[in-house]
Amino acid sequence: PSPAVAAGLLGLLSVALALGGARGGGSPRFPWDATSAVVLHSKRLRITGAAVEAGSARPAQKARVLEHQALEQVALLAAEPLQAGQYYTLSIQYFANLSESFHGFYKSTYRTQEGELRVLAATQFEPTAARMAFPCFDEPAFKARFSITIRREPKHLALSNMPIVKSVTITPWLVEDHFDTTVKMSTYLVAFIVSDFKSISKITGHGVKISVYTVPDKINQAHYALDAAVKLLDFYEDYFSIPYPLPKQDLAAIPDFQSGAMENWGLTTYRESALLYDPEKSSASSKLGVTMVIAHELAHQWFGNLVTMEWWDDLWLNEGFAVFMEFVSVSVTHPELRVEDYFLRRCFDAIEVDSLNSSHPISTPVEDPAQILEMFDNVSYIKGSCILNMLRDYLTADVLKAGLVQYLQKYSYQNTKNEDLWNIMTNASIPYSLMFFNFICPTVGSDKNELQGDGFCRTQQSSSNAHWTKGETLDVRAMMDTWTLQKGFPLVTVTVRGKNVHLQQERYMKGVNSPSSTGYLWHIPLTYITSKSDTVQRFLMTTKADVIILPEEVEWVKFNVDMNGYYIVHYEDDGWDRLINLLKENHTVISSNDRASLINNVFQLVSIKKLSISKAFDLTLYLKHERQIMPVLQGMNELIPIYRLLERRDMDGTAKQLKEYIINLFKDLIDKQSWSDEGSASERLLRDSLLLFACVHRYQPCVDKAKGYFTEWQKSNGTLSLPADVKTAVYAVGAQTSEGWDFLLSKYRLHLFNVERQNIELALSLSRSEDKLQWLMDQGLRGDIVRTQDLPHIIVFVAKTPSGCHLAWTFLKENWDKVVEKFELGSNSVAGIVTGVTSRYSTRSQLAQVKEFFSSLEEKSARLRCVQQAIETIEDNIQWMDTNFEKVKTWLQNNQL
């Protein structure tokens, strides 16, 4: 197939599609037999005529057009049957309005510094919206070459996947741009923009022209993105040993954009906040975010664009890889950002969703557009990346890289399934396998162990361990199928008896009525260190229970070293007491990632009643002496949500006591923070989080300092330059007064403060005035002062405040249809609102309200995965409060710092 598209701002498009027969390849979804009907995807396009032409010698014949709106399809009925193997050209005339949502070919606006409103048009086709711009076979396996022509006014410029080959002046007010034909690619990667953007450019070391496009007034914020993109594209070309196949790579910042960014081949598009960086005003977290997003989209030029999943059930082959490659690439190109500190936190986010029964396997069957959109979640993106990180740790970085390169080379310009990747990984690992397995045997020569002459390792406890095997038989597919084809993740229970370490695995699952976890089995690449050895030991667990024999008895053992594995660990008997004692006496004996994982795991175990809450709180006491970003943030991430639950239900001051405990835990660290932008990226990110936490929770020294800064800033009418990493805390305190809130809003509306919009939005949503919070959400829906793209996180910000929790829920109920129309059913935006608004509900009446509302909607809405997640989370919160409230109260009374 070889589609050609012409588009104009008037919304009048004409499409020529050349249809190949059996030799054209494509998808099994297409019937290659003789047929009188060609079925294409089409959505909200008004087709005025269609014709079929069989070669240039015969005249084109008109085709009848039938439309099936529910299926988003049109059928073109030819006058005579189309024969397999014959080459046909379809011509379709149609027109459409620019979309008012964030998908398809849609309208975006911005204001200049002078206040003039300007309009542009941009595309967002993934996953199923190319059909809103032109009739097409809108499925990823129908790869084609696209020739695009766009008519525009002379004051605008047009961009697409490929460079312009010629521009023709049709009239003094109309120019026609002809773009070079694309490489073979899926419809969802087609892109075009008509705007008055300005750009800056550089050439990479491999000769690719990189350009960053923004609205004219913001072009001075594009330099960091340009430099990062040059470094990253060069890195990927070298890493994959496959040249980037296009002559250019444009990065465009779109004023209205629903997701973070989109990987259209040769024309990646971004939210302004995900691409633009002002060295004077942007925070360390903004720099990290921009770098990661660019790394993600450029990784897609190989994973996703060059090699594409056959169908959306394997979306993770695109997204899990792109997230994983963010970490691989940025740790090399920008080592100062210490991106590895950030990776672990993302895996904890995935575990949170994956612990619910409403989770899904990484690879999961989907059919309709809403189900497809639901795949764009933490399981596909983050869990996908975490299991790849686990595989890298298991196989080694070199073996994984060799496998990835083979996979990309073999399937370039093709489509793949889950198993294609694992089969290649199995082959790639064979030459290296023996060396992986040499160290699996515990100490040889003791009476408990024996190294057989065939190179196998045995123990008396498990004499037929198939996983202690000769390297050649390492089966990556068998192992990884257990991580991609079943939902959830394992809980490994460790019981130490002398030198014997007994292991058991089961599915970890929260929930009041959790179904049985029997039938779930993972191949878990376990790692561990002990009090006697910090050398990482490895063991592949493929059975429900197993035993490891240590060379000598140990004080403590810590599994899942550096949290490289996607599993959590429970230590039976006095195992937790020994680790808690270790943290208390000398926490730096284990890595900061190991400390963060202990903090996470201990609270996860409380949720399923494997441990008491008092044990988890005992562990947190050591945080008084913690200075590293990962464990500190993890401690806050576990304790603050508990405080929020108590705050909503508190009758007797327990929430206040907990807040004081958390503040006292981190008080020394908070007091040490300089109100500046000094230090490494990790130190700056930690400062940002600590000061915001302290000020929002009214730690007086922090509030006083922030008030002082805000007063000075207000006196200067916003001209005083505040340190970027403390702005959010300063704004949050300033917004607590009506006058301060109004002043912040007046700055928010100014072009000068664009870089800080999100910081100011957070501060404005922390107001204690219900009227102001309501106004903020209403404006987000209207989209003139507050951009509608920002509405989802504003609703969630509001929902997290005591005065806004019921407002946000009422707002969601009253505006459900508008929210769905704007953001699409099944989208991550809608899911984020549903789960964010309800995540701190913990009463039976709140659960009943949520169930009642969603069951009153049409079936498609009621059955959304995010609705099931919300219900499960509320049930879990109710159970948690019933079990733990009194215990927390008692512990706090006995353990005031």
Short mmCIF file of N, CA, C and O in Angstrom, two decimals, residues 754-847:
data_model
loop_
_atom_site.label_atom_id
_atom_site.label_comp_id
_atom_site.label_asym_id
_atom_site.label_seq_id
_atom_site.Cartn_x
_atom_site.Cartn_y
_atom_site.Cartn_z
N ASN A 754 5.17 31.47 31.80
CA ASN A 754 4.78 30.20 31.16
C ASN A 754 5.53 29.00 31.70
O ASN A 754 4.97 27.92 31.87
N VAL A 755 6.83 29.17 31.95
CA VAL A 755 7.66 28.06 32.43
C VAL A 755 7.16 27.56 33.77
O VAL A 755 7.33 26.40 34.13
N GLU A 756 6.52 28.44 34.53
CA GLU A 756 6.13 28.11 35.90
C GLU A 756 4.66 27.75 36.04
O GLU A 756 4.15 27.64 37.16
N ARG A 757 3.97 27.59 34.93
CA ARG A 757 2.52 27.36 34.99
C ARG A 757 2.16 26.20 35.91
O ARG A 757 1.24 26.29 36.72
N GLN A 758 2.89 25.09 35.77
CA GLN A 758 2.51 23.91 36.56
C GLN A 758 2.75 24.14 38.05
O GLN A 758 1.94 23.72 38.89
N ASN A 759 3.85 24.81 38.40
CA ASN A 759 4.11 25.13 39.81
C ASN A 759 3.00 26.01 40.38
O ASN A 759 2.53 25.81 41.51
N ILE A 760 2.59 27.00 39.57
CA ILE A 760 1.54 27.92 40.05
C ILE A 760 0.20 27.19 40.14
O ILE A 760 -0.57 27.39 41.10
N GLU A 761 -0.08 26.30 39.17
CA GLU A 761 -1.33 25.52 39.23
C GLU A 761 -1.40 24.70 40.51
O GLU A 761 -2.46 24.65 41.17
N LEU A 762 -0.29 24.06 40.88
CA LEU A 762 -0.27 23.29 42.13
C LEU A 762 -0.56 24.20 43.32
O LEU A 762 -1.39 23.88 44.17
N ALA A 763 0.11 25.35 43.36
CA ALA A 763 -0.08 26.29 44.48
C ALA A 763 -1.53 26.78 44.55
O ALA A 763 -2.14 26.81 45.62
N LEU A 764 -2.10 27.14 43.39
CA LEU A 764 -3.48 27.64 43.36
C LEU A 764 -4.46 26.58 43.84
O LEU A 764 -5.48 26.88 44.47
N SER A 765 -4.15 25.30 43.54
CA SER A 765 -5.08 24.23 43.92
C SER A 765 -4.94 23.83 45.39
O SER A 765 -5.68 22.98 45.87
N LEU A 766 -4.00 24.45 46.10
CA LEU A 766 -3.86 24.18 47.54
C LEU A 766 -4.64 25.18 48.41
O LEU A 766 -4.55 25.16 49.63
N SER A 767 -5.40 26.05 47.75
CA SER A 767 -6.19 27.04 48.48
C SER A 767 -7.20 26.36 49.40
O SER A 767 -7.69 25.27 49.11
N ARG A 768 -7.53 27.04 50.51
CA ARG A 768 -8.56 26.51 51.40
C ARG A 768 -9.94 27.05 51.04
O ARG A 768 -10.93 26.70 51.66
N SER A 769 -10.00 27.91 50.01
CA SER A 769 -11.28 28.47 49.59
C SER A 769 -11.95 27.58 48.55
O SER A 769 -11.41 27.36 47.46
N GLU A 770 -13.12 27.06 48.89
CA GLU A 770 -13.83 26.18 47.95
C GLU A 770 -14.20 26.93 46.68
O GLU A 770 -14.17 26.37 45.58
N ASP A 771 -14.56 28.20 46.79
CA ASP A 771 -14.93 28.99 45.60
C ASP A 771 -13.75 29.08 44.63
O ASP A 771 -13.92 28.95 43.41
N LYS A 772 -12.57 29.31 45.16
CA LYS A 772 -11.40 29.44 44.29
C LYS A 772 -11.08 28.10 43.62
O LYS A 772 -10.72 28.04 42.44
N LEU A 773 -11.21 27.01 44.37
CA LEU A 773 -10.93 25.68 43.80
C LEU A 773 -11.95 25.35 42.71
O LEU A 773 -11.59 24.80 41.65
N GLN A 774 -13.20 25.65 42.96
CA GLN A 774 -14.24 25.40 41.96
C GLN A 774 -13.97 26.22 40.70
O GLN A 774 -14.08 25.71 39.58
N TRP A 775 -13.62 27.49 40.88
CA TRP A 775 -13.32 28.37 39.75
C TRP A 775 -12.18 27.80 38.90
O TRP A 775 -12.24 27.82 37.68
N LEU A 776 -11.16 27.28 39.59
CA LEU A 776 -9.99 26.73 38.90
C LEU A 776 -10.38 25.56 37.99
O LEU A 776 -9.97 25.49 36.83
N MET A 777 -11.21 24.65 38.51
CA MET A 777 -11.63 23.49 37.70
C MET A 777 -12.54 23.93 36.56
O MET A 777 -12.42 23.45 35.43
N ASP A 778 -13.46 24.85 36.85
CA ASP A 778 -14.36 25.36 35.80
C ASP A 778 -13.55 25.98 34.66
O ASP A 778 -13.85 25.79 33.48
N GLN A 779 -12.52 26.76 35.03
CA GLN A 779 -11.69 27.39 34.00
C GLN A 779 -10.94 26.36 33.17
O GLN A 779 -10.76 26.51 31.98
N GLY A 780 -10.49 25.28 33.84
CA GLY A 780 -9.80 24.20 33.12
C GLY A 780 -10.69 23.58 32.06
O GLY A 780 -10.24 23.19 30.99
N LEU A 781 -11.98 23.48 32.36
CA LEU A 781 -12.92 22.92 31.38
C LEU A 781 -13.17 23.90 30.25
O LEU A 781 -13.29 23.51 29.08
N ARG A 782 -13.22 25.19 30.57
CA ARG A 782 -13.44 26.21 29.53
C ARG A 782 -12.22 26.37 28.64
O ARG A 782 -12.34 26.57 27.43
N GLY A 783 -11.03 26.36 29.25
CA GLY A 783 -9.82 26.33 28.45
C GLY A 783 -9.26 27.67 28.02
O GLY A 783 -8.34 27.70 27.21
N ASP A 784 -9.79 28.80 28.52
CA ASP A 784 -9.20 30.06 28.07
C ASP A 784 -8.09 30.55 29.01
O ASP A 784 -6.98 30.84 28.56
N ILE A 785 -8.35 30.61 30.32
CA ILE A 785 -7.29 31.04 31.26
C ILE A 785 -6.40 29.84 31.63
O ILE A 785 -5.18 29.92 31.56
N VAL A 786 -7.05 28.76 32.02
CA VAL A 786 -6.33 27.51 32.33
C VAL A 786 -6.51 26.59 31.13
O VAL A 786 -7.64 26.33 30.71
N ARG A 787 -5.42 26.11 30.57
CA ARG A 787 -5.53 25.22 29.39
C ARG A 787 -6.20 23.90 29.77
O ARG A 787 -5.89 23.31 30.81
N THR A 788 -7.08 23.43 28.90
CA THR A 788 -7.81 22.19 29.19
C THR A 788 -6.86 21.00 29.33
O THR A 788 -7.14 20.06 30.07
N GLN A 789 -5.72 21.04 28.64
CA GLN A 789 -4.74 19.94 28.78
C GLN A 789 -4.30 19.77 30.23
O GLN A 789 -3.89 18.68 30.63
N ASP A 790 -4.38 20.85 31.04
CA ASP A 790 -3.94 20.80 32.43
C ASP A 790 -5.06 20.41 33.41
O ASP A 790 -4.80 20.22 34.60
N LEU A 791 -6.28 20.30 32.88
CA LEU A 791 -7.42 19.99 33.76
C LEU A 791 -7.24 18.69 34.55
O LEU A 791 -7.50 18.68 35.76
N PRO A 792 -6.79 17.58 33.92
CA PRO A 792 -6.70 16.33 34.69
C PRO A 792 -5.86 16.47 35.96
O PRO A 792 -6.29 16.06 37.04
N HIS A 793 -4.66 17.08 35.85
CA HIS A 793 -3.87 17.13 37.09
C HIS A 793 -4.39 18.19 38.05
O HIS A 793 -4.22 18.05 39.26
N ILE A 794 -5.09 19.22 37.56
CA ILE A 794 -5.69 20.20 38.48
C ILE A 794 -6.79 19.54 39.31
O ILE A 794 -6.87 19.74 40.52
N ILE A 795 -7.63 18.74 38.65
CA ILE A 795 -8.70 18.03 39.40
C ILE A 795 -8.08 17.16 40.49
O ILE A 795 -8.55 17.13 41.64
N VAL A 796 -7.00 16.45 40.15
CA VAL A 796 -6.36 15.55 41.13
C VAL A 796 -5.69 16.37 42.25
O VAL A 796 -5.79 16.00 43.43
N PHE A 797 -5.04 17.48 41.90
CA PHE A 797 -4.46 18.37 42.93
C PHE A 797 -5.56 18.80 43.92
O PHE A 797 -5.38 18.75 45.14
N VAL A 798 -6.68 19.26 43.36
CA VAL A 798 -7.79 19.74 44.20
C VAL A 798 -8.31 18.61 45.09
O VAL A 798 -8.58 18.80 46.28
N ALA A 799 -8.44 17.41 44.51
CA ALA A 799 -8.99 16.26 45.25
C ALA A 799 -8.13 15.90 46.45
O ALA A 799 -8.62 15.32 47.42
N LYS A 800 -6.85 16.23 46.41
CA LYS A 800 -5.94 15.84 47.50
C LYS A 800 -6.01 16.79 48.69
O LYS A 800 -5.41 16.53 49.72
N THR A 801 -6.73 17.92 48.55
CA THR A 801 -6.82 18.86 49.67
C THR A 801 -8.08 18.59 50.49
O THR A 801 -9.09 18.17 49.92
N PRO A 802 -8.03 18.83 51.79
CA PRO A 802 -9.22 18.58 52.62
C PRO A 802 -10.43 19.36 52.12
O PRO A 802 -11.56 18.85 52.12
N SER A 803 -10.22 20.62 51.68
CA SER A 803 -11.38 21.41 51.25
C SER A 803 -11.83 21.08 49.83
O SER A 803 -12.92 21.47 49.42
N GLY A 804 -11.01 20.34 49.09
CA GLY A 804 -11.35 20.10 47.68
C GLY A 804 -11.79 18.70 47.35
O GLY A 804 -12.26 18.44 46.24
N CYS A 805 -11.68 17.76 48.32
CA CYS A 805 -11.92 16.35 47.96
C CYS A 805 -13.35 16.13 47.45
O CYS A 805 -13.55 15.47 46.43
N HIS A 806 -14.35 16.70 48.13
CA HIS A 806 -15.73 16.48 47.68
C HIS A 806 -16.05 17.33 46.44
O HIS A 806 -16.85 16.94 45.60
N LEU A 807 -15.38 18.49 46.31
CA LEU A 807 -15.59 19.34 45.12
C LEU A 807 -15.16 18.62 43.86
O LEU A 807 -15.83 18.66 42.83
N ALA A 808 -13.99 17.99 43.93
CA ALA A 808 -13.44 17.31 42.75
C ALA A 808 -14.35 16.16 42.32
O ALA A 808 -14.60 15.95 41.13
N TRP A 809 -14.87 15.41 43.30
CA TRP A 809 -15.76 14.29 42.99
C TRP A 809 -17.06 14.80 42.34
O TRP A 809 -17.51 14.26 41.33
N THR A 810 -17.62 15.86 42.91
CA THR A 810 -18.86 16.43 42.34
C THR A 810 -18.59 16.95 40.94
O THR A 810 -19.39 16.75 40.02
N PHE A 811 -17.45 17.62 40.76
CA PHE A 811 -17.08 18.15 39.45
C PHE A 811 -16.97 17.03 38.41
O PHE A 811 -17.48 17.15 37.29
N LEU A 812 -16.34 15.93 38.80
CA LEU A 812 -16.18 14.80 37.89
C LEU A 812 -17.55 14.22 37.49
O LEU A 812 -17.80 13.96 36.31
N LYS A 813 -18.43 14.08 38.47
CA LYS A 813 -19.77 13.51 38.17
C LYS A 813 -20.56 14.44 37.25
O LYS A 813 -21.16 13.98 36.27
N GLU A 814 -20.52 15.73 37.55
CA GLU A 814 -21.34 16.67 36.77
C GLU A 814 -20.80 16.89 35.36
O GLU A 814 -21.55 17.26 34.46
N ASN A 815 -19.51 16.68 35.17
CA ASN A 815 -18.89 16.98 33.88
C ASN A 815 -18.33 15.75 33.17
O ASN A 815 -17.48 15.87 32.28
N TRP A 816 -18.80 14.57 33.59
CA TRP A 816 -18.26 13.33 33.05
C TRP A 816 -18.27 13.31 31.51
O TRP A 816 -17.27 13.02 30.86
N ASP A 817 -19.42 13.64 30.93
CA ASP A 817 -19.55 13.56 29.47
C ASP A 817 -18.58 14.52 28.78
O ASP A 817 -17.97 14.18 27.76
N LYS A 818 -18.43 15.71 29.33
CA LYS A 818 -17.52 16.70 28.72
C LYS A 818 -16.06 16.23 28.83
O LYS A 818 -15.27 16.39 27.90
N VAL A 819 -15.72 15.67 29.99
CA VAL A 819 -14.35 15.18 30.20
C VAL A 819 -14.03 14.05 29.20
O VAL A 819 -12.97 14.02 28.58
N VAL A 820 -14.98 13.13 29.05
CA VAL A 820 -14.77 11.99 28.14
C VAL A 820 -14.69 12.47 26.69
O VAL A 820 -13.87 11.99 25.91
N GLU A 821 -15.54 13.43 26.34
CA GLU A 821 -15.53 13.96 24.97
C GLU A 821 -14.17 14.61 24.65
O GLU A 821 -13.63 14.45 23.57
N LYS A 822 -13.64 15.31 25.63
CA LYS A 822 -12.38 16.03 25.41
C LYS A 822 -11.18 15.09 25.44
O LYS A 822 -10.26 15.20 24.64
N PHE A 823 -11.16 14.16 26.39
CA PHE A 823 -9.95 13.35 26.61
C PHE A 823 -10.06 11.91 26.13
O PHE A 823 -9.06 11.19 26.17
N GLU A 824 -11.21 11.47 25.73
CA GLU A 824 -11.47 10.13 25.20
C GLU A 824 -11.61 9.06 26.29
O GLU A 824 -10.80 8.97 27.20
N LEU A 825 -12.63 8.23 26.09
CA LEU A 825 -12.89 7.11 26.99
C LEU A 825 -11.71 6.14 26.92
O LEU A 825 -11.26 5.78 25.84
N GLY A 826 -11.22 5.73 28.08
CA GLY A 826 -10.10 4.78 28.11
C GLY A 826 -8.74 5.44 28.18
O GLY A 826 -7.74 4.78 28.43
N SER A 827 -8.70 6.77 28.00
CA SER A 827 -7.39 7.44 27.97
C SER A 827 -6.78 7.50 29.37
O SER A 827 -7.46 7.42 30.38
N ASN A 828 -5.46 7.67 29.38
CA ASN A 828 -4.72 7.82 30.62
C ASN A 828 -5.19 9.04 31.40
O ASN A 828 -5.18 9.05 32.63
N SER A 829 -5.60 10.09 30.68
CA SER A 829 -6.08 11.32 31.34
C SER A 829 -7.34 11.03 32.16
O SER A 829 -7.45 11.43 33.32
N VAL A 830 -8.30 10.34 31.54
CA VAL A 830 -9.55 10.01 32.24
C VAL A 830 -9.25 9.06 33.40
O VAL A 830 -9.77 9.24 34.52
N ALA A 831 -8.39 8.07 33.15
CA ALA A 831 -8.04 7.12 34.22
C ALA A 831 -7.39 7.84 35.40
O ALA A 831 -7.70 7.56 36.57
N GLY A 832 -6.50 8.78 35.10
CA GLY A 832 -5.81 9.53 36.16
C GLY A 832 -6.77 10.32 37.01
O GLY A 832 -6.60 10.43 38.24
N ILE A 833 -7.80 10.90 36.37
CA ILE A 833 -8.80 11.67 37.13
C ILE A 833 -9.60 10.73 38.03
O ILE A 833 -9.76 10.98 39.23
N VAL A 834 -10.09 9.63 37.46
CA VAL A 834 -10.95 8.70 38.23
C VAL A 834 -10.21 8.15 39.44
O VAL A 834 -10.72 8.18 40.57
N THR A 835 -8.98 7.67 39.23
CA THR A 835 -8.25 7.07 40.36
C THR A 835 -7.73 8.16 41.30
O THR A 835 -7.71 7.97 42.52
N GLY A 836 -7.33 9.30 40.76
CA GLY A 836 -6.79 10.38 41.59
C GLY A 836 -7.81 10.99 42.52
O GLY A 836 -7.52 11.31 43.68
N VAL A 837 -9.05 11.14 42.04
CA VAL A 837 -10.11 11.76 42.85
C VAL A 837 -10.54 10.83 43.98
O VAL A 837 -10.92 11.28 45.06
N THR A 838 -10.47 9.53 43.75
CA THR A 838 -11.03 8.58 44.72
C THR A 838 -9.96 7.87 45.57
O THR A 838 -10.30 7.08 46.43
N SER A 839 -8.68 8.15 45.32
CA SER A 839 -7.61 7.32 45.91
C SER A 839 -7.55 7.40 47.44
O SER A 839 -7.00 6.51 48.07
N ARG A 840 -8.10 8.46 48.05
CA ARG A 840 -8.04 8.57 49.51
C ARG A 840 -9.39 8.30 50.17
O ARG A 840 -9.57 8.55 51.35
N TYR A 841 -10.35 7.80 49.40
CA TYR A 841 -11.64 7.44 49.99
C TYR A 841 -11.45 6.19 50.86
O TYR A 841 -10.75 5.26 50.46
N SER A 842 -12.10 6.19 52.03
CA SER A 842 -11.89 5.03 52.91
C SER A 842 -13.12 4.72 53.76
O SER A 842 -13.01 4.10 54.81
N THR A 843 -14.30 5.16 53.29
CA THR A 843 -15.52 4.83 54.04
C THR A 843 -16.48 4.05 53.14
O THR A 843 -16.43 4.16 51.91
N ARG A 844 -17.36 3.31 53.77
CA ARG A 844 -18.31 2.50 53.00
C ARG A 844 -19.30 3.38 52.23
O ARG A 844 -19.76 3.02 51.16
N SER A 845 -19.62 4.55 52.78
CA SER A 845 -20.56 5.42 52.05
C SER A 845 -19.88 6.00 50.81
O SER A 845 -20.51 6.14 49.76
N GLN A 846 -18.58 6.33 50.90
CA GLN A 846 -17.87 6.81 49.71
C GLN A 846 -17.80 5.70 48.65
O GLN A 846 -17.98 5.96 47.46
N LEU A 847 -17.54 4.47 49.09
CA LEU A 847 -17.50 3.35 48.16
C LEU A 847 -18.85 3.20 47.46
O LEU A 847 -18.90 3.02 46.23
#
